Amino acid sequence: MKIPNSLTGVFDKLLPMSLTIDRHGIFHHVGPTLHKLDQKRLISGRGFFDVFDVDRPRNIDAGPDLLAMHGRRIQLSLKHDKGIKLKGIVLIDPDGDGAVLNLSFGMNAIKAIGQFDLTSSDFAPNDLIIEMLYLVEAKSAAMEESRKLNIRLQGARMQAEEKASTDGLTGLKNRRAMDQALSEFISSEQPFALMHLDLDYFKAVNDTFGHAAGDHILHRVAEILVSATRKNDVVARIGGDEFVIILPDPPEKEKIEAFARRIIKKLEEPVQYKNHICRISASAGTAISLDYVEPNADQILSDADMALYASKHKGRATHTFYANNLRKRTEGLSVAT
Amino acid sequence: MHGLVNRAIEKFVCDTYGMESWRNVVRKSAIGIDTFEAMLSYESIITSKLLTALSSYLDKPPGDILEDIGMYLVSHPNCEALRRLMRFGGETFEEFLYSLEDLSDRASLAVPDLLLPDIELIEETKGDYDLAITDSKVGFGYVLVGVLRAMADDYGALVFLEHKGHHKNSESLSVRLFDDGFSEGRSFQLTQAAGA
């Protein structure tokens, strides 16, 4: 299809990415922006298929195939630079002499514009591509700000969590708060008993009925522990199914023992979760600060832990006080929880 | 007030006068905020307090400071993104001037809750324009004077700019464009170089 000379200026301005071919696929006229994509090869007289590959539809590799695409969309790529994709439409000349194709960049417009150093004068004034580039940049800048804000908020959240003293799931004190309370008792020389309590069969509930059931159990445990303790007692969840209770001004050992048994008995009551009946138990071990000449937080925690493991070893669901001889007896033993 | 506005003031003070000055201004303004988030919203009174404190700290009229902020926003290397967005307005300074009529639409395309005043450009005689700003928070016009001054340099245009004062919620600027191609200006590519 030949464009009258008087109209090439109009074509070049309105459709700078258009080209015309004859019925054999030889170029008649190539728009100025397409020229920029490859000035050396896109010259009149050469064939369309020397320069472009038709990616979609497939199997279009000669002039007549292209003309048969009249009115349809096609997708092209540059033969010597497959990264540059173009899309367009083919319209045949009603007089039967070849066709006109109008092309544009697809999703890789930004890459192509950068690679071929195109400016806004390379596009028709009514082409929205400049607005699109503006939007991409503006939105990316705004997105980047939001991303930074998210990162800062995330950091602040982590900091806040670090400073928090509550266990998010149960509302009990967390490990950090327990450590703090413990060191305050020690530094103020206030006597206390520290009970380390570990749930038995909790893992089985989690594995069998799912984490939601496990969480439900933990809530229930927290309720039991809170209602069984006095106002000034410290109740903390220090791990998945591990709890620490600090009893300031501890009552006699018999009372602590009774207290522990009461809790364990209460914890053994079956809990319904949805259609399931969940059963757990607990083992506990206690160390008393008055048994130490110089109480030390790590030592007391470790001793209560030792007593707890002795309880586990005795067959669970029991409570044990720490005593010196425990260390030897439980050494080398490991108890599955 | 949109966080972007307060954040712009903060960046302007930090990049121009240093962190220590910013801390002083914040202390002086008693706003109780030491850094702003661009994507959050703040009460308008905070911006006014900040500007009052800045004006007294620098011993400079608020109008001059706002103009400096405008220049900073499109000419400082740390604000290259904004300069680029402005350059999308047109290929010549005159086209850019007309694109200011779309400024509030363009801004809200990028950040939907950022509301900028309406701007109308009236060419009185050839090269002699009147920029009418309506629904303006008083002061926007001064920022715009700074922006236009820096953008004229960017395009390489020779202009004379004047803030003609405000009336109720409107401001008016006079722009005289002597030469659109006075100097080469700075280059502008449609796409950013990779890694930039």
XYZ file of C-alpha atoms in Angstrom:
533
model
C 0.000 0.000 0.000
C 1.406 3.328 -1.044
C 0.669 6.462 0.911
C 0.375 9.554 -1.279
C 3.376 11.822 -0.720
C 1.110 14.593 0.491
C -0.060 12.368 3.345
C 3.212 10.940 4.629
C 3.666 13.936 6.943
C 0.222 13.316 8.419
C 0.978 9.614 8.847
C 4.317 10.310 10.475
C 2.749 12.692 12.985
C -0.395 10.760 13.830
C 0.909 7.226 13.461
C 4.666 7.421 13.969
C 4.790 3.687 14.562
C 2.946 2.657 11.421
C 4.340 1.029 8.287
C 2.981 0.048 4.942
C 3.907 -3.002 2.868
C 3.067 -4.337 -0.531
C 1.467 -7.728 -1.011
C 4.874 -9.423 -0.824
C 5.690 -7.860 2.489
C 8.159 -5.281 1.125
C 8.136 -1.930 2.999
C 6.777 1.135 1.266
C 6.815 3.527 4.151
C 8.092 3.166 7.689
C 7.096 5.618 10.445
C 9.860 7.704 12.054
C 9.665 6.047 15.470
C 10.008 2.583 13.955
C 13.050 3.860 12.080
C 14.644 4.603 15.424
C 14.334 0.980 16.460
C 16.860 0.055 13.836
C 17.940 2.669 11.362
C 20.332 0.398 9.552
C 17.893 -2.258 8.566
C 14.405 -0.805 8.481
C 14.741 0.797 5.103
C 12.225 0.974 2.365
C 12.641 -1.850 -0.077
C 13.513 -4.448 2.525
C 11.077 -7.059 3.572
C 8.910 -7.024 6.659
C 10.125 -10.488 7.616
C 13.764 -9.388 7.472
C 13.035 -7.116 10.384
C 10.155 -8.593 12.358
C 9.075 -11.968 13.590
C 5.363 -12.503 14.041
C 5.046 -14.199 17.440
C 1.283 -14.464 17.466
C -0.523 -15.876 15.621
C 2.050 -18.470 14.685
C 3.199 -19.538 11.268
C 3.025 -16.135 9.630
C 6.178 -15.729 7.609
C 5.231 -14.354 4.217
C 3.397 -11.322 2.815
C 0.184 -13.121 1.869
C -0.123 -14.642 5.393
C 0.138 -11.158 6.830
C -2.485 -9.733 4.493
C -4.785 -12.539 5.492
C -4.626 -11.156 9.041
C -6.735 -8.177 7.960
C -8.425 -6.521 10.910
C -6.745 -8.688 13.499
C -4.238 -8.089 16.235
C -0.755 -9.402 15.839
C 2.189 -9.587 18.141
C 5.696 -8.999 16.814
C 9.224 -8.918 18.022
C 12.328 -7.397 16.484
C 14.314 -10.083 14.705
C 17.644 -8.852 16.030
C 16.350 -8.008 19.510
C 13.769 -10.485 20.697
C 13.323 -8.530 23.913
C 11.483 -5.775 22.072
C 7.884 -6.796 21.565
C 5.357 -4.859 19.563
C 1.680 -5.287 19.078
C -0.410 -3.994 16.271
C -3.140 -4.367 13.754
C -3.050 -5.200 10.056
C -5.450 -3.495 7.647
C -5.358 -4.282 3.959
C -5.702 -1.676 1.294
C -9.231 -1.897 -0.137
C -7.713 -1.637 -3.610
C -5.798 -4.798 -2.886
C -2.331 -3.358 -2.966
C -0.702 -4.421 0.319
C -1.542 -3.341 3.821
C -0.910 -0.831 6.576
C 0.203 -1.910 10.064
C 0.015 0.322 13.085
C 2.223 -0.799 15.931
C 2.824 0.100 19.557
C 4.949 -1.133 22.407
C 3.279 -3.545 24.736
C 4.175 -4.112 28.347
C 7.855 -3.541 27.662
C 7.343 0.050 26.496
C 9.534 1.418 29.290
C 12.430 -0.813 28.305
C 12.095 0.073 24.630
C 11.877 3.811 25.304
C 15.037 3.656 27.381
C 16.897 1.430 24.961
C 16.162 3.526 21.876
C 16.275 6.874 23.645
C 12.791 7.846 22.565
C 11.243 11.155 23.578
C 7.689 12.355 23.746
C 7.991 13.714 20.189
C 8.402 10.119 19.014
C 4.812 9.452 19.986
C 1.555 10.871 18.709
C 0.442 13.813 20.842
C -2.722 11.929 21.805
C -0.816 8.782 22.724
C -1.277 8.111 26.434
C 2.161 6.584 26.773
C 3.661 9.687 28.403
C 0.861 9.692 30.976
C 1.518 6.019 31.505
C 5.209 6.629 32.144
C 4.296 9.432 34.510
C 1.923 7.154 36.385
C 4.436 4.343 36.627
C 7.020 6.689 38.113
C 4.597 8.462 40.403
C 3.095 5.235 41.665
C 6.515 3.647 42.138
C 7.668 6.632 44.173
C 4.521 6.523 46.318
C 4.859 2.754 46.670
C 8.466 3.108 47.743
C 7.420 5.569 50.468
C 4.742 3.152 51.648
C 7.217 0.303 51.610
C 9.625 2.290 53.766
C 6.786 3.146 56.134
C 5.885 -0.530 56.392
C 9.454 -1.447 57.201
C 9.612 1.226 59.905
C 6.277 0.123 61.354
C 7.457 -3.467 61.323
C 10.592 -2.425 63.205
C 8.541 -0.456 65.719
C 6.260 -3.437 66.198
C 9.149 -5.743 66.848
C 10.592 -3.275 69.317
C 7.253 -2.965 71.060
C 6.936 -6.729 71.228
C 10.386 -6.942 72.682
C 9.396 -4.467 75.360
C 6.031 -6.095 75.970
C 5.580 -8.067 79.135
C 2.467 -9.992 78.192
C 2.188 -13.298 76.407
C 0.046 -12.449 73.387
C -1.860 -15.724 73.393
C -2.827 -16.243 77.021
C -2.529 -12.778 78.520
C -0.224 -14.182 81.202
C 3.162 -12.580 81.786
C 5.824 -13.586 79.286
C 9.309 -14.900 79.814
C 10.755 -11.407 79.881
C 8.330 -10.208 82.573
C 8.941 -13.351 84.613
C 12.706 -12.823 84.478
C 12.188 -9.269 85.608
C 9.907 -10.245 88.490
C 12.333 -12.953 89.541
C 15.296 -10.620 89.667
C 13.249 -8.084 91.619
C 12.359 -10.710 94.242
C 15.994 -11.680 94.502
C 17.377 -8.176 94.723
C 14.776 -7.160 97.317
C 15.571 -10.366 99.241
C 11.929 -11.331 99.300
C 11.544 -15.082 99.772
C 9.596 -16.994 97.151
C 8.893 -20.381 95.699
C 9.303 -20.888 91.972
C 7.241 -23.588 90.358
C 8.013 -24.718 86.844
C 5.032 -26.410 85.244
C 5.054 -28.259 81.962
C 1.970 -29.667 80.244
C 1.879 -33.365 79.454
C 0.265 -34.714 76.264
C -0.139 -31.173 74.958
C 1.787 -31.997 71.811
C -0.598 -34.877 71.153
C -3.608 -32.518 71.373
C -1.895 -30.103 68.989
C -0.980 -32.835 66.548
C -4.332 -34.606 66.665
C -6.823 -31.746 66.836
C -4.783 -28.891 65.396
C -3.248 -25.677 66.673
C -6.618 -24.025 67.310
C -7.386 -26.785 69.803
C -3.933 -26.324 71.309
C -4.530 -22.597 71.694
C -7.869 -23.310 73.311
C -6.149 -25.552 75.847
C -3.542 -22.895 76.601
C -6.296 -20.359 77.297
C -7.933 -22.821 79.640
C -4.633 -23.520 81.421
C -4.081 -19.797 81.881
C -7.537 -19.435 83.416
C -6.908 -22.298 85.823
C -3.547 -20.946 86.893
C -4.844 -17.423 87.397
C -7.832 -18.523 89.434
C -5.704 -20.847 91.559
C -3.149 -18.194 92.473
C -3.123 -15.166 94.745
C -3.060 -11.603 93.558
C 0.645 -11.118 94.095
C 1.720 -14.422 92.588
C 3.418 -14.205 89.224
C 2.037 -16.484 86.540
C 3.961 -16.594 83.285
C 3.999 -18.624 80.121
C 7.641 -18.951 79.262
C 7.489 -21.331 76.329
C 5.069 -23.323 74.162
C 3.569 -25.370 77.007
C 5.789 -24.280 79.866
C 4.639 -22.099 82.719
C 6.310 -20.567 85.744
C 4.495 -19.564 88.899
C 6.355 -17.499 91.466
C 4.796 -17.503 94.906
C 6.188 -14.696 97.083
C 6.296 -15.292 100.853
C 5.840 -19.003 100.223
C 3.580 -21.085 102.450
C 4.855 -24.341 103.950
C 5.954 -27.095 101.623
C 2.821 -29.169 102.310
C 0.642 -26.301 101.156
C 2.688 -25.819 98.027
C 2.468 -29.516 97.336
C -1.304 -29.410 97.803
C -1.520 -26.361 95.591
C 0.422 -28.144 92.842
C -1.751 -31.246 93.084
C -4.874 -29.117 92.948
C -3.694 -27.432 89.790
C -2.676 -30.672 88.135
C -6.007 -32.271 89.018
C -7.872 -29.314 87.595
C -5.761 -29.385 84.430
C -6.573 -33.070 83.971
C -10.288 -32.380 83.652
C -11.234 -33.082 80.019
C -11.805 -30.002 77.878
C -14.244 -29.979 75.025
C -13.063 -28.313 71.852
C -15.630 -28.433 69.075
C -16.457 -32.136 68.815
C -13.309 -33.299 70.496
C -12.547 -34.109 74.070
C -8.988 -33.045 74.859
C -7.115 -34.425 77.796
C -3.854 -33.156 79.136
C -1.972 -33.276 82.378
C 0.994 -31.482 83.841
C 4.203 -32.094 85.719
C 5.678 -29.585 88.080
C 8.834 -28.917 90.021
C 9.498 -26.281 92.655
C 12.575 -24.630 94.114
C 12.363 -22.413 97.182
C 14.588 -19.363 97.562
C 15.029 -19.934 101.322
C 16.987 -23.102 100.514
C 19.778 -20.977 99.055
C 22.412 -18.996 100.868
C 22.633 -16.640 97.958
C 19.655 -17.095 95.671
C 20.495 -16.752 92.017
C 17.864 -16.572 89.268
C 19.551 -18.942 86.837
C 20.261 -21.473 89.551
C 16.724 -21.430 90.910
C 15.197 -21.729 87.458
C 17.503 -24.558 86.608
C 16.756 -26.348 89.882
C 12.990 -25.998 89.446
C 13.482 -27.395 85.984
C 15.429 -30.302 87.437
C 12.593 -31.011 89.876
C 10.104 -30.842 87.014
C 12.059 -33.447 85.097
C 12.135 -35.644 88.140
C 8.308 -35.421 88.147
C 8.193 -36.384 84.501
C 10.455 -39.243 85.209
C 8.238 -40.426 88.052
C 5.449 -40.903 85.555
C 4.131 -37.373 85.033
C 1.146 -35.698 86.689
C 3.172 -35.188 89.832
C 4.987 -32.456 91.659
C 8.527 -32.575 93.063
C 10.538 -30.229 95.236
C 14.087 -29.595 94.282
C 16.626 -31.344 96.466
C 20.358 -31.686 96.053
C 20.263 -35.373 95.317
C 17.930 -34.836 92.341
C 20.722 -33.689 90.144
C 22.574 -36.957 90.349
C 19.485 -39.053 89.924
C 18.171 -37.332 86.841
C 21.471 -36.828 85.132
C 21.557 -38.545 81.773
C 17.831 -39.114 81.730
C 15.702 -37.590 79.076
C 11.953 -37.505 79.150
C 9.798 -36.998 76.088
C 7.137 -34.358 76.547
C -2.236 18.093 56.360
C -0.762 15.338 54.269
C 2.416 13.821 55.696
C 4.177 14.528 52.399
C 3.988 18.256 53.117
C 5.467 17.985 56.600
C 7.989 15.453 55.426
C 9.033 17.873 52.644
C 9.644 20.612 55.214
C 11.645 18.186 57.337
C 13.791 17.025 54.412
C 14.298 20.624 53.299
C 15.586 21.663 56.730
C 17.768 18.561 57.152
C 19.283 18.719 53.663
C 19.779 22.478 53.688
C 20.618 23.362 57.285
C 21.484 20.007 58.854
C 19.990 17.680 61.434
C 20.930 19.885 64.356
C 18.843 22.742 62.927
C 15.914 20.388 62.421
C 16.097 19.279 66.042
C 16.142 22.921 67.118
C 13.146 23.798 64.965
C 11.199 20.811 66.256
C 11.998 21.777 69.832
C 11.025 25.390 69.195
C 7.731 24.433 67.547
C 6.746 22.199 70.482
C 4.868 19.849 68.147
C 6.218 16.779 69.922
C 7.075 14.985 66.678
C 10.664 14.653 65.572
C 10.200 12.965 62.234
C 7.267 12.785 59.830
C 5.935 9.862 57.861
C 5.235 10.860 54.264
C 2.305 8.484 53.952
C 0.438 9.423 57.114
C -1.799 12.388 57.837
C -1.221 15.084 60.426
C -3.263 17.934 61.834
C -2.938 21.197 59.888
C -1.913 23.117 62.986
C 1.325 21.118 63.088
C 2.404 22.473 59.712
C 1.672 26.062 60.770
C 3.576 25.646 64.037
C 6.484 24.129 62.171
C 6.653 26.988 59.680
C 6.381 29.627 62.389
C 9.222 28.011 64.312
C 11.305 27.670 61.164
C 10.742 31.293 60.243
C 11.864 32.491 63.642
C 14.798 30.056 63.757
C 16.115 31.165 60.365
C 15.028 34.769 60.948
C 13.408 34.817 57.504
C 9.854 35.686 56.421
C 7.647 32.587 55.910
C 7.088 33.498 52.238
C 10.811 33.353 51.506
C 11.131 30.034 53.296
C 8.227 28.556 51.348
C 9.834 29.715 48.126
C 13.111 28.061 49.168
C 11.185 24.879 49.905
C 9.640 25.003 46.432
C 13.064 25.373 44.839
C 14.478 22.628 47.009
C 11.687 20.237 46.042
C 12.551 20.203 42.357
C 16.246 21.005 42.319
C 17.888 19.138 45.198
C 19.474 15.808 44.189
C 17.485 14.084 46.965
C 14.260 15.146 45.249
C 15.076 13.930 41.748
C 11.898 11.826 41.638
C 9.703 14.904 41.999
C 11.688 16.867 39.423
C 11.182 14.033 36.953
C 7.454 13.896 37.610
C 7.254 17.637 36.972
C 9.176 17.288 33.716
C 6.522 14.891 32.443
C 4.340 18.005 32.280
C 5.689 19.053 28.911
C 8.578 19.364 26.531
C 8.950 23.114 26.884
C 8.559 25.448 29.811
C 5.416 26.878 28.268
C 3.883 23.411 27.975
C 4.948 22.823 31.536
C 3.165 26.009 32.633
C -0.055 24.797 31.057
C 0.384 21.368 32.652
C 0.096 23.072 36.053
C -3.647 23.192 35.415
C -3.551 19.386 35.733
C -1.259 19.461 38.768
C -3.890 18.561 41.345
C -5.226 15.737 39.144
C -1.727 14.465 38.538
C -0.911 14.595 42.232
C -3.999 12.679 43.235
C -3.299 10.031 40.595
C -0.049 9.339 42.401
C -1.240 9.852 45.974
C -5.056 9.816 46.108
C -5.391 11.696 49.394
C -2.964 14.473 48.490
C -5.143 17.468 47.702
C -3.510 20.381 45.904
C -5.247 23.643 45.028
C -6.675 24.336 41.577
C -4.473 26.327 39.238
C -5.543 28.283 36.203
C -3.115 29.739 33.690
C -4.266 32.800 31.798
C -2.086 34.214 29.037
C -2.655 37.959 29.283
C -0.393 38.942 26.416
C 2.158 36.862 24.552
C 4.588 35.426 27.091
C 2.810 37.154 29.974
C 0.819 34.855 32.219
C -1.320 35.115 35.261
C -1.444 32.029 37.462
C -4.581 31.951 39.550
C -4.591 29.580 42.502
C -7.911 28.851 44.157
C -8.790 26.935 47.334
C -5.247 27.457 48.395
C -3.900 27.086 51.851
C -2.154 30.403 52.149
C 1.435 29.836 51.233
C 1.033 27.388 48.388
C 1.675 30.200 45.899
C 5.066 30.925 47.439
C 6.050 27.286 47.160
C 4.915 27.385 43.545
C 7.102 30.437 42.866
C 10.094 28.411 44.075
C 9.064 25.398 42.025
C 8.660 27.534 38.896
C 11.984 29.241 39.443
C 13.798 25.918 39.668
C 11.828 24.368 36.804
C 12.648 27.354 34.565
C 16.334 26.585 35.155
C 15.648 22.940 34.498
C 14.033 23.717 31.130
C 16.554 26.444 30.357
C 13.879 29.152 30.213
C 14.351 32.783 31.175
C 11.429 33.971 33.295
C 10.405 36.677 35.682
C 8.213 35.526 38.557
C 6.247 37.484 41.091
C 3.805 36.611 43.844
C 1.027 39.179 43.599
C -0.486 38.444 46.977
C -3.516 36.595 48.192
C -7.161 37.374 48.607
C -9.300 35.136 50.822
C -8.475 31.627 49.578
C -6.923 32.691 46.319
C -3.422 33.605 45.327
C -2.112 35.029 42.124
C 1.296 34.808 40.473
C 2.640 36.664 37.529
C 4.882 34.744 35.143
C 6.717 36.503 32.335
C 8.399 34.125 29.921
C 11.146 35.959 28.041
C 12.869 33.076 26.337
C 11.868 29.401 26.382
C 15.267 28.329 25.070
C 17.529 30.730 26.926
C 19.975 28.054 28.038
C 20.311 24.359 27.477
C 18.690 23.353 30.739
C 18.923 19.879 32.152
C 18.305 16.805 30.063
C 15.263 14.659 30.609
C 14.848 11.070 29.459
C 11.408 9.531 29.531
C 12.699 6.516 31.385
C 15.139 6.446 34.229
C 18.538 4.937 33.637
C 18.747 1.450 35.082
C 19.754 1.471 38.709
C 18.985 5.189 39.076
